[in-house]
Short mmCIF file of C-alpha atoms in Angstrom, two decimals:
data_model
loop_
_atom_site.label_atom_id
_atom_site.label_comp_id
_atom_site.label_asym_id
_atom_site.label_seq_id
_atom_site.Cartn_x
_atom_site.Cartn_y
_atom_site.Cartn_z
CA MET A 5 -20.84 -4.52 -19.12
CA ALA A 6 -21.22 -5.94 -15.66
CA PHE A 7 -19.24 -4.70 -12.68
CA GLU A 8 -17.70 -7.32 -10.44
CA THR A 9 -17.48 -6.23 -6.80
CA GLU A 10 -15.64 -8.61 -4.51
CA LEU A 11 -13.41 -8.94 -1.49
CA LYS A 12 -10.33 -11.07 -2.07
CA LEU A 13 -8.88 -12.65 1.07
CA ALA A 14 -5.85 -14.84 1.66
CA ILE A 15 -6.19 -17.74 4.09
CA ALA A 16 -3.66 -20.23 5.43
CA ALA A 17 -4.25 -23.92 4.76
CA GLN A 18 -4.40 -24.73 8.47
CA ASP A 19 -7.29 -22.26 8.90
CA VAL A 20 -9.52 -23.79 6.21
CA PRO A 21 -11.23 -26.41 8.46
CA ALA A 22 -12.19 -23.72 10.98
CA LEU A 23 -13.52 -21.53 8.18
CA LEU A 24 -15.64 -24.36 6.78
CA ALA A 25 -17.08 -24.97 10.25
CA HIS A 26 -18.38 -21.41 10.52
CA PRO A 27 -22.19 -21.49 10.92
CA LEU A 28 -22.72 -19.09 8.01
CA LEU A 29 -21.10 -21.63 5.66
CA ALA A 30 -21.87 -24.91 7.39
CA ALA A 31 -25.60 -24.14 7.24
CA GLU A 32 -25.60 -23.52 3.48
CA PRO A 33 -25.30 -26.04 0.63
CA SER A 34 -22.14 -25.74 -1.45
CA GLN A 35 -21.03 -26.68 -4.94
CA ARG A 36 -17.62 -27.84 -6.15
CA GLN A 37 -16.17 -27.50 -9.61
CA ARG A 38 -12.76 -27.58 -11.22
CA LEU A 39 -11.89 -24.43 -13.15
CA VAL A 40 -9.01 -24.35 -15.64
CA SER A 41 -8.29 -20.92 -17.13
CA THR A 42 -5.77 -19.81 -19.73
CA TYR A 43 -4.75 -16.15 -19.78
CA PHE A 44 -3.68 -14.58 -23.07
CA ASP A 45 -1.60 -11.61 -24.11
CA THR A 46 0.48 -10.44 -27.05
CA PRO A 47 4.22 -11.25 -27.15
CA LYS A 48 4.85 -7.61 -26.21
CA ARG A 49 2.42 -7.87 -23.26
CA THR A 50 0.11 -5.18 -24.59
CA LEU A 51 -2.78 -6.26 -22.37
CA LEU A 52 -0.60 -6.18 -19.26
CA ALA A 53 0.35 -2.60 -20.08
CA ARG A 54 -3.33 -1.73 -20.56
CA ARG A 55 -4.30 -3.49 -17.32
CA VAL A 56 -6.78 -5.69 -19.18
CA ALA A 57 -7.08 -9.45 -18.63
CA VAL A 58 -8.32 -11.87 -21.29
CA ARG A 59 -8.92 -15.49 -20.36
CA GLU A 60 -10.62 -18.66 -21.55
CA ARG A 61 -12.04 -20.79 -18.74
CA ARG A 62 -13.16 -24.40 -19.01
CA VAL A 63 -16.22 -25.10 -16.88
CA GLY A 64 -17.32 -28.68 -17.45
CA ARG A 65 -17.84 -29.00 -21.20
CA GLN A 66 -18.19 -25.27 -21.72
CA THR A 67 -15.55 -22.67 -22.50
CA LEU A 68 -16.12 -19.10 -21.36
CA LEU A 69 -14.32 -16.05 -22.76
CA THR A 70 -13.82 -13.32 -20.17
CA VAL A 71 -12.46 -9.78 -20.37
CA LYS A 72 -11.71 -7.86 -17.17
CA THR A 73 -10.52 -4.29 -16.75
CA ALA A 74 -8.26 -3.14 -13.92
CA GLY A 75 -10.80 -1.08 -11.99
CA SER A 76 -9.84 -0.38 -8.39
CA VAL A 77 -8.59 -2.61 -5.59
CA ILE A 78 -8.48 -1.11 -2.11
CA GLY A 79 -8.28 -2.99 1.18
CA GLY A 80 -9.02 -6.20 -0.69
CA LEU A 81 -12.22 -4.73 -2.21
CA ALA A 82 -12.07 -4.94 -6.00
CA ARG A 83 -14.47 -3.36 -8.46
CA ARG A 84 -13.76 -4.27 -12.07
CA GLY A 85 -15.53 -4.15 -15.39
CA GLU A 86 -16.25 -7.66 -16.65
CA TRP A 87 -17.62 -9.22 -19.83
CA GLU A 88 -18.16 -12.99 -20.08
CA ALA A 89 -19.89 -15.31 -22.55
CA GLN A 90 -19.66 -18.84 -23.90
CA THR A 91 -17.15 -19.24 -26.72
CA THR A 92 -15.28 -21.68 -28.91
CA PRO A 93 -11.63 -22.06 -27.82
CA GLY A 94 -9.46 -19.64 -29.77
CA ALA A 95 -12.40 -17.65 -31.20
CA PHE A 96 -11.71 -14.21 -29.81
CA ASP A 97 -14.87 -12.37 -30.86
CA PHE A 98 -14.45 -9.27 -28.75
CA VAL A 99 -16.83 -7.18 -30.86
CA ALA A 100 -19.70 -9.46 -29.91
CA LEU A 101 -18.61 -9.75 -26.27
CA VAL A 102 -17.56 -6.25 -25.22
CA ASP A 103 -20.12 -3.44 -25.38
CA ASP A 104 -17.44 -0.77 -24.98
CA THR A 105 -16.83 -0.07 -28.67
CA THR A 106 -13.38 1.45 -28.26
CA LEU A 107 -12.10 -1.39 -26.06
CA ALA A 108 -13.73 -4.03 -28.28
CA ASP A 109 -12.05 -2.64 -31.41
CA GLU A 110 -8.67 -2.44 -29.66
CA LEU A 111 -8.93 -6.04 -28.45
CA GLN A 112 -10.14 -7.30 -31.81
CA ALA A 113 -7.12 -5.70 -33.49
CA LEU A 114 -4.91 -7.73 -31.14
CA ALA A 115 -6.84 -11.00 -31.42
CA GLY A 116 -4.54 -12.54 -34.02
CA MET A 117 -1.49 -11.89 -31.85
CA LEU A 118 -2.80 -13.38 -28.59
CA VAL A 119 -0.81 -16.28 -27.15
CA PRO A 120 -1.14 -18.24 -23.87
CA VAL A 121 0.89 -16.73 -21.04
CA PHE A 122 -0.12 -18.70 -17.93
CA THR A 123 -2.90 -20.91 -16.61
CA THR A 124 -4.78 -21.31 -13.36
CA ASP A 125 -6.04 -24.73 -12.30
CA PHE A 126 -8.05 -24.86 -9.10
CA THR A 127 -11.04 -26.39 -7.41
CA ARG A 128 -13.69 -23.92 -6.34
CA ARG A 129 -16.10 -24.60 -3.52
CA GLN A 130 -18.83 -22.00 -3.43
CA TRP A 131 -21.82 -21.00 -1.35
CA LEU A 132 -24.56 -18.44 -1.90
CA VAL A 133 -25.02 -16.62 1.40
CA THR A 134 -27.67 -14.08 2.35
CA HIS A 135 -26.17 -11.58 4.78
CA ARG A 136 -27.24 -8.06 5.77
CA LYS A 137 -29.85 -7.86 3.00
CA ALA A 138 -27.25 -8.86 0.41
CA GLN A 139 -26.62 -11.96 -1.65
CA ILE A 140 -22.96 -12.90 -1.61
CA GLU A 141 -21.19 -15.69 -3.43
CA VAL A 142 -18.49 -17.14 -1.20
CA ALA A 143 -15.81 -19.00 -3.17
CA LEU A 144 -12.88 -20.94 -1.73
CA ASP A 145 -10.28 -21.55 -4.45
CA ARG A 146 -7.49 -24.14 -4.01
CA GLY A 147 -5.02 -25.09 -6.71
CA HIS A 148 -2.07 -23.66 -8.64
CA ILE A 149 -0.97 -21.05 -11.16
CA HIS A 150 1.30 -22.47 -13.89
CA ALA A 151 3.60 -20.58 -16.24
CA THR A 152 6.47 -21.30 -18.58
CA THR A 153 9.48 -19.06 -17.96
CA ARG A 154 12.97 -18.78 -19.39
CA ASP A 155 14.07 -21.21 -16.69
CA GLY A 156 11.35 -23.73 -17.50
CA PRO A 157 7.90 -24.49 -16.04
CA ARG A 158 7.03 -22.88 -12.72
CA SER A 159 4.04 -23.17 -10.40
CA LEU A 160 2.63 -21.11 -7.57
CA PRO A 161 0.17 -22.43 -4.95
CA LEU A 162 -3.23 -20.77 -4.96
CA LEU A 163 -5.45 -20.59 -1.89
CA GLU A 164 -7.86 -17.71 -1.42
CA LEU A 165 -11.37 -16.80 -0.40
CA GLU A 166 -13.48 -14.52 -2.58
CA LEU A 167 -16.66 -12.79 -1.44
CA GLU A 168 -18.49 -11.55 -4.54
CA LEU A 169 -21.47 -9.25 -4.23
CA LYS A 170 -24.39 -10.51 -6.29
CA GLN A 171 -27.00 -8.15 -4.90
CA GLY A 172 -27.15 -5.58 -2.12
CA PRO A 173 -24.85 -3.02 -0.47
CA PRO A 174 -21.04 -3.48 -0.69
CA ASP A 175 -20.78 -2.90 3.06
CA ALA A 176 -22.24 -6.38 3.52
CA LEU A 177 -19.00 -7.84 2.12
CA PHE A 178 -17.02 -6.33 4.98
CA SER A 179 -19.60 -7.45 7.50
CA LEU A 180 -19.44 -11.03 6.22
CA ALA A 181 -15.63 -10.99 6.16
CA ARG A 182 -15.64 -9.83 9.78
CA GLN A 183 -17.98 -12.66 10.77
CA LEU A 184 -15.97 -15.32 8.94
CA GLY A 185 -12.80 -13.83 10.40
CA HIS A 186 -13.87 -14.97 13.86
CA ASN A 187 -12.93 -18.51 12.78
CA ALA A 188 -9.91 -17.85 10.55
CA HIS A 189 -7.25 -15.26 9.81
CA LEU A 190 -8.44 -13.65 6.57
CA ARG A 191 -5.93 -11.24 5.04
CA PRO A 192 -7.11 -8.79 2.36
CA VAL A 193 -5.03 -8.99 -0.81
CA ALA A 194 -4.81 -6.62 -3.76
CA ALA A 195 -3.16 -8.91 -6.32
CA SER A 196 -5.56 -10.73 -8.63
CA LYS A 197 -4.87 -14.18 -10.08
CA SER A 198 -3.87 -12.38 -13.26
CA ASP A 199 -1.39 -10.16 -11.40
CA ARG A 200 0.24 -13.18 -9.77
CA GLY A 201 0.30 -15.09 -13.04
CA TYR A 202 2.27 -12.36 -14.77
CA VAL A 203 4.75 -12.14 -11.89
CA LEU A 204 5.24 -15.92 -12.06
CA HIS A 205 5.67 -15.83 -15.84
CA GLN A 206 8.19 -12.98 -15.74
CA GLY A 207 10.20 -14.76 -13.07
CA ARG A 208 10.65 -11.70 -10.91
CA ARG A 209 8.76 -9.86 -8.22
CA ALA A 210 7.02 -6.61 -9.08
CA LYS A 211 9.02 -3.51 -8.18
CA ALA A 212 8.37 -1.57 -5.00
CA VAL A 213 5.50 0.87 -5.53
CA LYS A 214 5.93 4.55 -4.75
CA ALA A 215 3.17 6.96 -3.79
CA GLU A 216 1.13 8.28 -6.68
CA ALA A 217 -0.21 11.81 -6.95
CA VAL A 218 -3.91 12.15 -6.20
CA THR A 219 -6.03 14.62 -8.16
CA LEU A 220 -8.60 16.34 -5.95
CA PRO A 221 -11.59 18.24 -7.40
CA PRO A 222 -11.47 21.77 -5.89
CA LEU A 223 -15.22 21.88 -5.21
CA GLU A 224 -15.54 18.59 -3.36
CA HIS A 225 -15.84 18.31 0.40
CA PRO A 226 -12.57 17.86 2.34
CA MET A 227 -13.92 14.57 3.72
CA ASP A 228 -14.27 13.20 0.20
CA ALA A 229 -10.75 14.43 -0.57
CA PHE A 230 -9.48 12.61 2.51
CA ARG A 231 -11.12 9.42 1.34
CA ARG A 232 -9.31 9.65 -2.01
CA VAL A 233 -5.96 10.28 -0.31
CA ALA A 234 -6.42 7.55 2.30
CA LEU A 235 -7.45 4.95 -0.27
CA ALA A 236 -4.34 5.80 -2.31
CA CYS A 237 -2.20 5.29 0.81
CA LEU A 238 -3.83 1.91 1.44
CA ALA A 239 -3.21 0.92 -2.17
CA GLN A 240 0.50 1.73 -1.83
CA LEU A 241 0.76 -0.16 1.47
CA GLN A 242 -0.85 -3.28 0.03
CA ALA A 243 1.14 -3.10 -3.20
CA ASN A 244 4.37 -3.39 -1.19
CA GLU A 245 3.13 -5.92 1.36
CA ALA A 246 4.25 -9.06 -0.48
CA GLY A 247 7.69 -7.56 -1.06
CA VAL A 248 8.12 -6.81 2.64
CA LEU A 249 7.05 -10.32 3.62
CA HIS A 250 8.98 -12.30 1.02
CA SER A 251 11.92 -10.18 -0.18
CA ASP A 252 15.05 -8.80 1.46
CA ASP A 253 15.00 -5.71 -0.77
CA ILE A 254 14.85 -2.75 1.62
CA GLU A 255 12.84 -0.66 -0.85
CA TYR A 256 9.61 -2.58 -0.20
CA LEU A 257 9.91 -1.89 3.51
CA HIS A 258 10.73 1.76 2.85
CA GLN A 259 7.73 2.27 0.56
CA ALA A 260 5.37 0.42 2.93
CA ARG A 261 6.55 2.73 5.69
CA VAL A 262 6.05 5.77 3.45
CA ALA A 263 2.50 4.62 2.70
CA LEU A 264 1.66 4.24 6.37
CA ARG A 265 3.35 7.52 7.27
CA ARG A 266 1.32 9.29 4.57
CA LEU A 267 -1.87 7.67 5.84
CA ARG A 268 -1.26 8.85 9.39
CA ALA A 269 -0.29 12.29 8.09
CA ALA A 270 -3.53 12.46 6.09
CA LEU A 271 -5.51 11.77 9.26
CA ARG A 272 -3.84 14.77 10.88
CA VAL A 273 -4.10 17.07 7.85
CA PHE A 274 -7.80 16.42 7.31
CA ALA A 275 -8.69 16.03 11.00
CA PRO A 276 -10.77 19.25 11.20
CA ALA A 277 -13.12 17.87 8.51
CA LEU A 278 -13.44 14.38 9.99
CA PRO A 279 -15.35 12.91 12.94
CA HIS A 280 -13.24 13.20 16.07
CA LYS A 281 -13.77 9.55 17.05
CA PHE A 282 -12.66 8.41 13.59
CA VAL A 283 -9.39 10.35 13.81
CA ALA A 284 -8.70 9.23 17.38
CA ARG A 285 -9.40 5.56 16.67
CA TRP A 286 -7.40 5.22 13.49
CA GLY A 287 -4.55 7.48 14.53
CA ALA A 288 -3.95 5.07 17.41
CA ALA A 289 -4.74 1.88 15.48
CA TRP A 290 -1.96 2.32 12.92
CA LYS A 291 0.69 3.39 15.45
CA ALA A 292 2.04 -0.08 16.35
CA LEU A 293 2.62 -1.02 12.71
CA ALA A 294 4.21 2.37 12.02
CA LEU A 295 6.64 1.96 14.94
CA SER A 296 7.58 -1.56 13.85
CA LEU A 297 8.25 -0.54 10.24
CA GLY A 298 10.16 2.52 11.45
CA ASP A 299 12.42 0.46 13.71
CA ALA A 300 13.21 -1.94 10.87
CA ARG A 301 13.97 0.98 8.58
CA ASP A 302 16.33 2.56 11.18
CA HIS A 303 18.29 -0.69 11.43
CA ASP A 304 18.47 -1.03 7.65
CA VAL A 305 19.74 2.54 7.19
CA PHE A 306 22.34 2.01 9.90
CA ARG A 307 23.50 -1.30 8.47
CA THR A 308 23.50 -0.47 4.75
CA SER A 309 24.14 3.29 4.58
CA LEU A 310 26.05 4.43 7.67
CA LEU A 311 27.97 1.41 8.94
CA PRO A 312 30.09 0.89 5.77
CA GLY A 313 31.58 4.36 6.27
CA LEU A 314 32.28 3.74 9.96
CA ILE A 315 33.78 0.24 9.81
CA PRO A 316 37.20 1.39 8.47
CA LEU A 317 37.65 3.34 11.72
CA LEU A 318 37.71 0.10 13.74
CA GLY A 319 40.17 -2.72 14.07
CA PRO A 320 39.36 -6.03 12.31
CA ARG A 321 38.03 -7.78 15.43
CA ASP A 322 35.83 -4.88 16.57
CA ALA A 323 34.60 -4.33 13.01
CA ALA A 324 33.59 -7.98 12.66
CA ARG A 325 31.77 -7.95 16.00
CA LEU A 326 29.86 -4.78 15.13
CA GLN A 327 28.91 -6.04 11.66
CA THR A 328 27.61 -9.30 13.14
CA TRP A 329 25.65 -7.41 15.79
CA ALA A 330 24.15 -5.06 13.18
CA ARG A 331 23.13 -7.97 10.98
CA VAL A 332 21.50 -9.90 13.84
CA GLN A 333 19.68 -6.83 15.18
CA GLY A 334 18.60 -5.74 11.71
CA ASP A 335 17.25 -9.19 10.85
CA ALA A 336 15.34 -9.29 14.13
CA ALA A 337 13.82 -5.86 13.50
CA ARG A 338 12.79 -6.84 9.98
CA ASP A 339 11.29 -10.11 11.21
CA ALA A 340 9.31 -8.17 13.82
CA ALA A 341 8.02 -5.80 11.13
CA ARG A 342 7.04 -8.72 8.91
CA HIS A 343 5.26 -10.40 11.80
CA ARG A 344 3.34 -7.22 12.58
CA LEU A 345 2.42 -6.63 8.93
CA ALA A 346 1.23 -10.23 8.49
CA SER A 347 -0.60 -10.30 11.81
CA ARG A 348 -4.30 -10.81 12.31
CA ASP A 349 -4.53 -7.36 13.91
CA THR A 350 -3.19 -5.69 10.77
CA SER A 351 -5.52 -7.69 8.52
CA GLU A 352 -8.50 -6.70 10.65
CA HIS A 353 -7.36 -3.07 10.62
CA LEU A 354 -7.13 -3.07 6.82
CA LEU A 355 -10.65 -4.42 6.43
CA ALA A 356 -12.18 -2.29 9.16
CA PHE A 357 -10.45 0.91 8.04
CA THR A 358 -11.47 0.42 4.40
CA ARG A 359 -15.02 -0.20 5.54
CA ALA A 360 -14.99 2.89 7.75
CA LEU A 361 -13.60 5.01 4.90
CA LEU A 362 -16.35 3.95 2.54
CA ARG A 363 -19.00 4.60 5.20
CA LEU A 364 -17.88 8.17 5.98
CA LYS A 365 -20.59 10.70 5.20
CA VAL A 366 -20.13 14.43 4.80
CA ASP A 367 -22.71 15.20 7.49
CA ASP A 368 -20.66 13.08 9.95
CA GLY A 369 -17.77 15.55 9.93
CA ALA A 370 -17.18 19.00 11.34
CA ALA A 371 -19.98 21.48 10.88
CA SER A 372 -19.83 24.31 8.32
CA VAL A 373 -16.76 23.01 6.47
CA ALA A 374 -16.14 24.82 3.19
CA SER A 375 -15.42 23.20 -0.15
CA LEU A 376 -11.90 21.89 -0.58
CA GLU A 377 -10.04 24.84 -2.12
CA PRO A 378 -10.76 27.50 0.54
CA TRP A 379 -10.45 24.86 3.25
CA ALA A 380 -7.05 23.82 1.86
CA ARG A 381 -5.78 27.40 1.79
CA LYS A 382 -6.64 27.82 5.45
CA ARG A 383 -5.16 24.46 6.44
CA LEU A 384 -1.89 25.02 4.58
CA ARG A 385 -1.60 28.50 6.08
CA GLN A 386 -1.89 26.95 9.54
CA ARG A 387 0.77 24.35 8.77
CA HIS A 388 3.11 26.97 7.30
CA ARG A 389 2.77 29.28 10.30
CA GLY A 390 3.45 26.38 12.66
CA LEU A 391 6.65 25.55 10.80
CA LEU A 392 7.86 29.17 10.74
CA ARG A 393 7.21 29.49 14.48
CA HIS A 394 9.30 26.42 15.27
CA ILE A 395 12.13 27.53 12.97
CA ARG A 396 12.29 30.93 14.70
CA THR A 397 12.37 29.54 18.24
CA ALA A 398 14.21 26.21 17.95
CA ASP A 399 17.74 25.57 19.19
CA LEU A 400 19.01 23.72 16.12
CA PHE A 401 21.80 22.06 18.13
CA ASP A 402 19.24 20.50 20.46
CA ALA A 403 18.15 17.12 19.06
CA VAL A 404 14.63 17.32 20.52
CA GLU A 405 13.91 20.83 19.22
CA ARG A 406 15.49 20.07 15.85
CA HIS A 407 13.35 16.95 15.56
CA GLN A 408 10.25 19.06 16.18
CA VAL A 409 11.24 21.33 13.28
CA ARG A 410 11.58 18.20 11.14
CA ILE A 411 8.11 17.04 12.19
CA GLU A 412 6.59 20.42 11.33
CA ALA A 413 8.34 20.39 7.94
CA LYS A 414 6.95 16.91 7.25
CA LYS A 415 3.46 18.06 8.23
CA LEU A 416 3.61 20.86 5.68
CA ARG A 417 5.23 18.66 3.03
CA TYR A 418 2.56 15.98 3.30
CA ALA A 419 -0.25 18.54 3.34
CA LEU A 420 1.23 20.13 0.23
CA ASP A 421 1.58 16.73 -1.47
CA PHE A 422 -2.04 15.83 -0.75
CA LEU A 423 -3.42 19.17 -1.92
CA ALA A 424 -0.99 19.94 -4.75
CA SER A 425 -3.50 19.37 -7.55
CA LEU A 426 -5.38 22.52 -6.48
CA TRP A 427 -2.62 24.79 -7.85
CA PRO A 428 -0.50 24.94 -11.01
CA PRO A 429 2.84 23.12 -10.47
CA GLU A 430 4.88 26.26 -11.08
CA ARG A 431 3.28 27.94 -8.06
CA LEU A 432 4.43 25.09 -5.82
CA SER A 433 7.91 24.47 -7.19
CA GLU A 434 9.99 26.82 -4.98
CA LEU A 435 8.29 25.85 -1.74
CA THR A 436 8.40 22.15 -2.61
CA GLU A 437 12.11 22.32 -3.47
CA ALA A 438 12.88 24.20 -0.25
CA LEU A 439 10.96 21.60 1.76
CA VAL A 440 12.81 18.77 0.01
CA GLN A 441 16.18 20.36 0.80
CA ALA A 442 15.26 20.93 4.44
CA GLN A 443 13.82 17.45 4.90
CA ASP A 444 16.83 15.84 3.28
CA LEU A 445 19.25 17.61 5.61
CA LEU A 446 17.11 17.06 8.70
CA GLY A 447 16.64 13.43 7.66
CA GLN A 448 20.40 12.90 7.38
CA MET A 449 20.78 14.29 10.88
CA ASN A 450 17.95 12.15 12.21
CA ASP A 451 19.56 9.03 10.73
CA ARG A 452 22.70 9.78 12.71
CA VAL A 453 20.77 10.37 15.91
CA SER A 454 19.06 7.01 15.35
CA ALA A 455 22.47 5.42 14.72
CA GLN A 456 23.75 6.82 18.01
CA ARG A 457 20.73 5.32 19.75
CA LEU A 458 21.39 1.91 18.20
CA LEU A 459 25.10 2.05 19.00
CA ALA A 460 24.28 2.64 22.65
CA SER A 461 23.28 -1.04 22.87
CA ALA A 462 26.02 -2.35 20.55
CA PRO A 463 29.24 -4.11 21.65
CA LYS A 464 31.22 -1.45 23.46
CA ALA A 465 34.60 -2.06 21.86
CA GLY A 466 35.00 0.78 19.37
CA SER A 467 31.42 2.05 19.59
CA ASP A 468 32.39 5.09 21.69
CA ARG A 469 34.66 6.24 18.89
CA LEU A 470 31.88 5.86 16.36
CA GLN A 471 29.56 7.86 18.61
CA MET A 472 32.06 10.71 18.47
CA VAL A 473 32.30 10.49 14.68
CA LEU A 474 28.52 10.61 14.33
CA GLY A 475 28.41 13.57 16.72
CA ALA A 476 30.95 15.41 14.59
CA GLN A 477 28.88 14.71 11.47
CA LEU A 478 25.84 16.15 13.23
CA VAL A 479 27.73 19.36 14.01
CA GLU A 480 28.82 19.61 10.38
CA PHE A 481 25.26 19.13 9.12
CA ALA A 482 23.94 21.63 11.67
CA ALA A 483 26.20 24.31 10.22
CA HIS A 484 24.23 24.12 6.96
CA LEU A 485 20.81 24.23 8.61
CA PRO A 486 20.40 28.02 9.00
CA SER A 487 20.81 28.71 5.27
CA VAL A 488 18.58 25.81 4.27
CA LEU A 489 15.84 26.85 6.70
CA LYS A 490 16.17 30.50 5.67
CA ALA A 491 15.45 29.49 2.07
CA LEU A 492 12.42 27.59 3.32
CA THR A 493 11.05 30.59 5.24
CA GLN A 494 11.50 32.84 2.19
CA ALA A 495 9.96 30.49 -0.38
CA PRO A 496 6.74 31.90 -1.90
CA VAL A 497 3.53 30.11 -0.97
CA PRO A 498 0.67 29.42 -3.39
CA TRP A 499 -2.26 30.03 -1.06
CA LYS A 500 -1.91 33.80 -0.51
#
């Protein structure tokens, strides 16, 4: 088996001439060829479920059979298992092709059921570039993905740049992408051609992706644990990116915001084990995107969750004016978030942060850091004490002090989420449930404070009345806070 290591980058059509003029490409000879590939699966989409791609590709007069496994895709960097050899169309001899016996036998058992699902048809222009002691194949693909759906034939434009490592260190891929990015906006993408083909065939966008639990080996260094957590956060952010940019479903925006919030929380949780400059740089770098996504989310919550319950309190004219205002403001906030997410700055941050993550070395961090488990016990104890201190001293009717309690609860919740695999689930259940209850109540209150802030700039007719209603709701929620926070302070902790 060979491992394919590549950076996949989206590029806009108007940026292609500038890319081609870059000295690193203009100075090298290039080749062009048309590549037509057919992707196969069973009628029940068994390969899709297994995250395995099987394709036949016509290259001139040859046909190549290729099998690819899912591998990992982070920050545009993909590393996948790949088997490829010349074949006769329709002759799926996986036993001869795949040297993983278990996978080969599974694929061979499915061979008789494989049917075409979608095709890719594109022209590839490629260069072989030597950069930073590495040989890198640069491929510019332009064409289409075609699929037959229930509604008939459908096509999707295809335009992307692939940097595939042939020899040398993977870091050279990021270095080359940075150099080429001086001429064109190159946006790292996680979705493969196969991923996009299935979405096109199914006729619907993939669902919003929630955060996945990360398993951390208890004996590894906290810096290595941070890298695992941060890469998982990046994966969630990128998995929801297309949905934020091209769908009005609020869930994509919410999950992208969660991913970024978790990433920034991970920087704070693991800060004692990381280089100070790394934490300072990336804590600041992600702030603008976080604020933009947060503002869009506040508008969406106000418009879709809170406003419907407030509108009946207004007369028809005032209600219509407020609904129009909320829609216009919400659309503007979402457009701003989309613009920020699709911006060149964000693309450069994704590439640079992924590169920096992969370059982190244990000896770069804080001195004399223990292995993960004892380090985690100490870190969680610090977070827990900070939360208890704020609960004891906060005036829960003061919005600023209450918000600080919410922040401390989130700090502990995220730290617990990141480090949960170090303890049996039953030892975490009471504390986790108490944190969920507290965060839910504090979150409901925060949503109403945000709504009051938004209403302050809304059309005045009727908004003062709604401010009073929201204030009354806050008082009602605040009455439940002492009991909820008491349960949180009394919940057993797993690190004692």
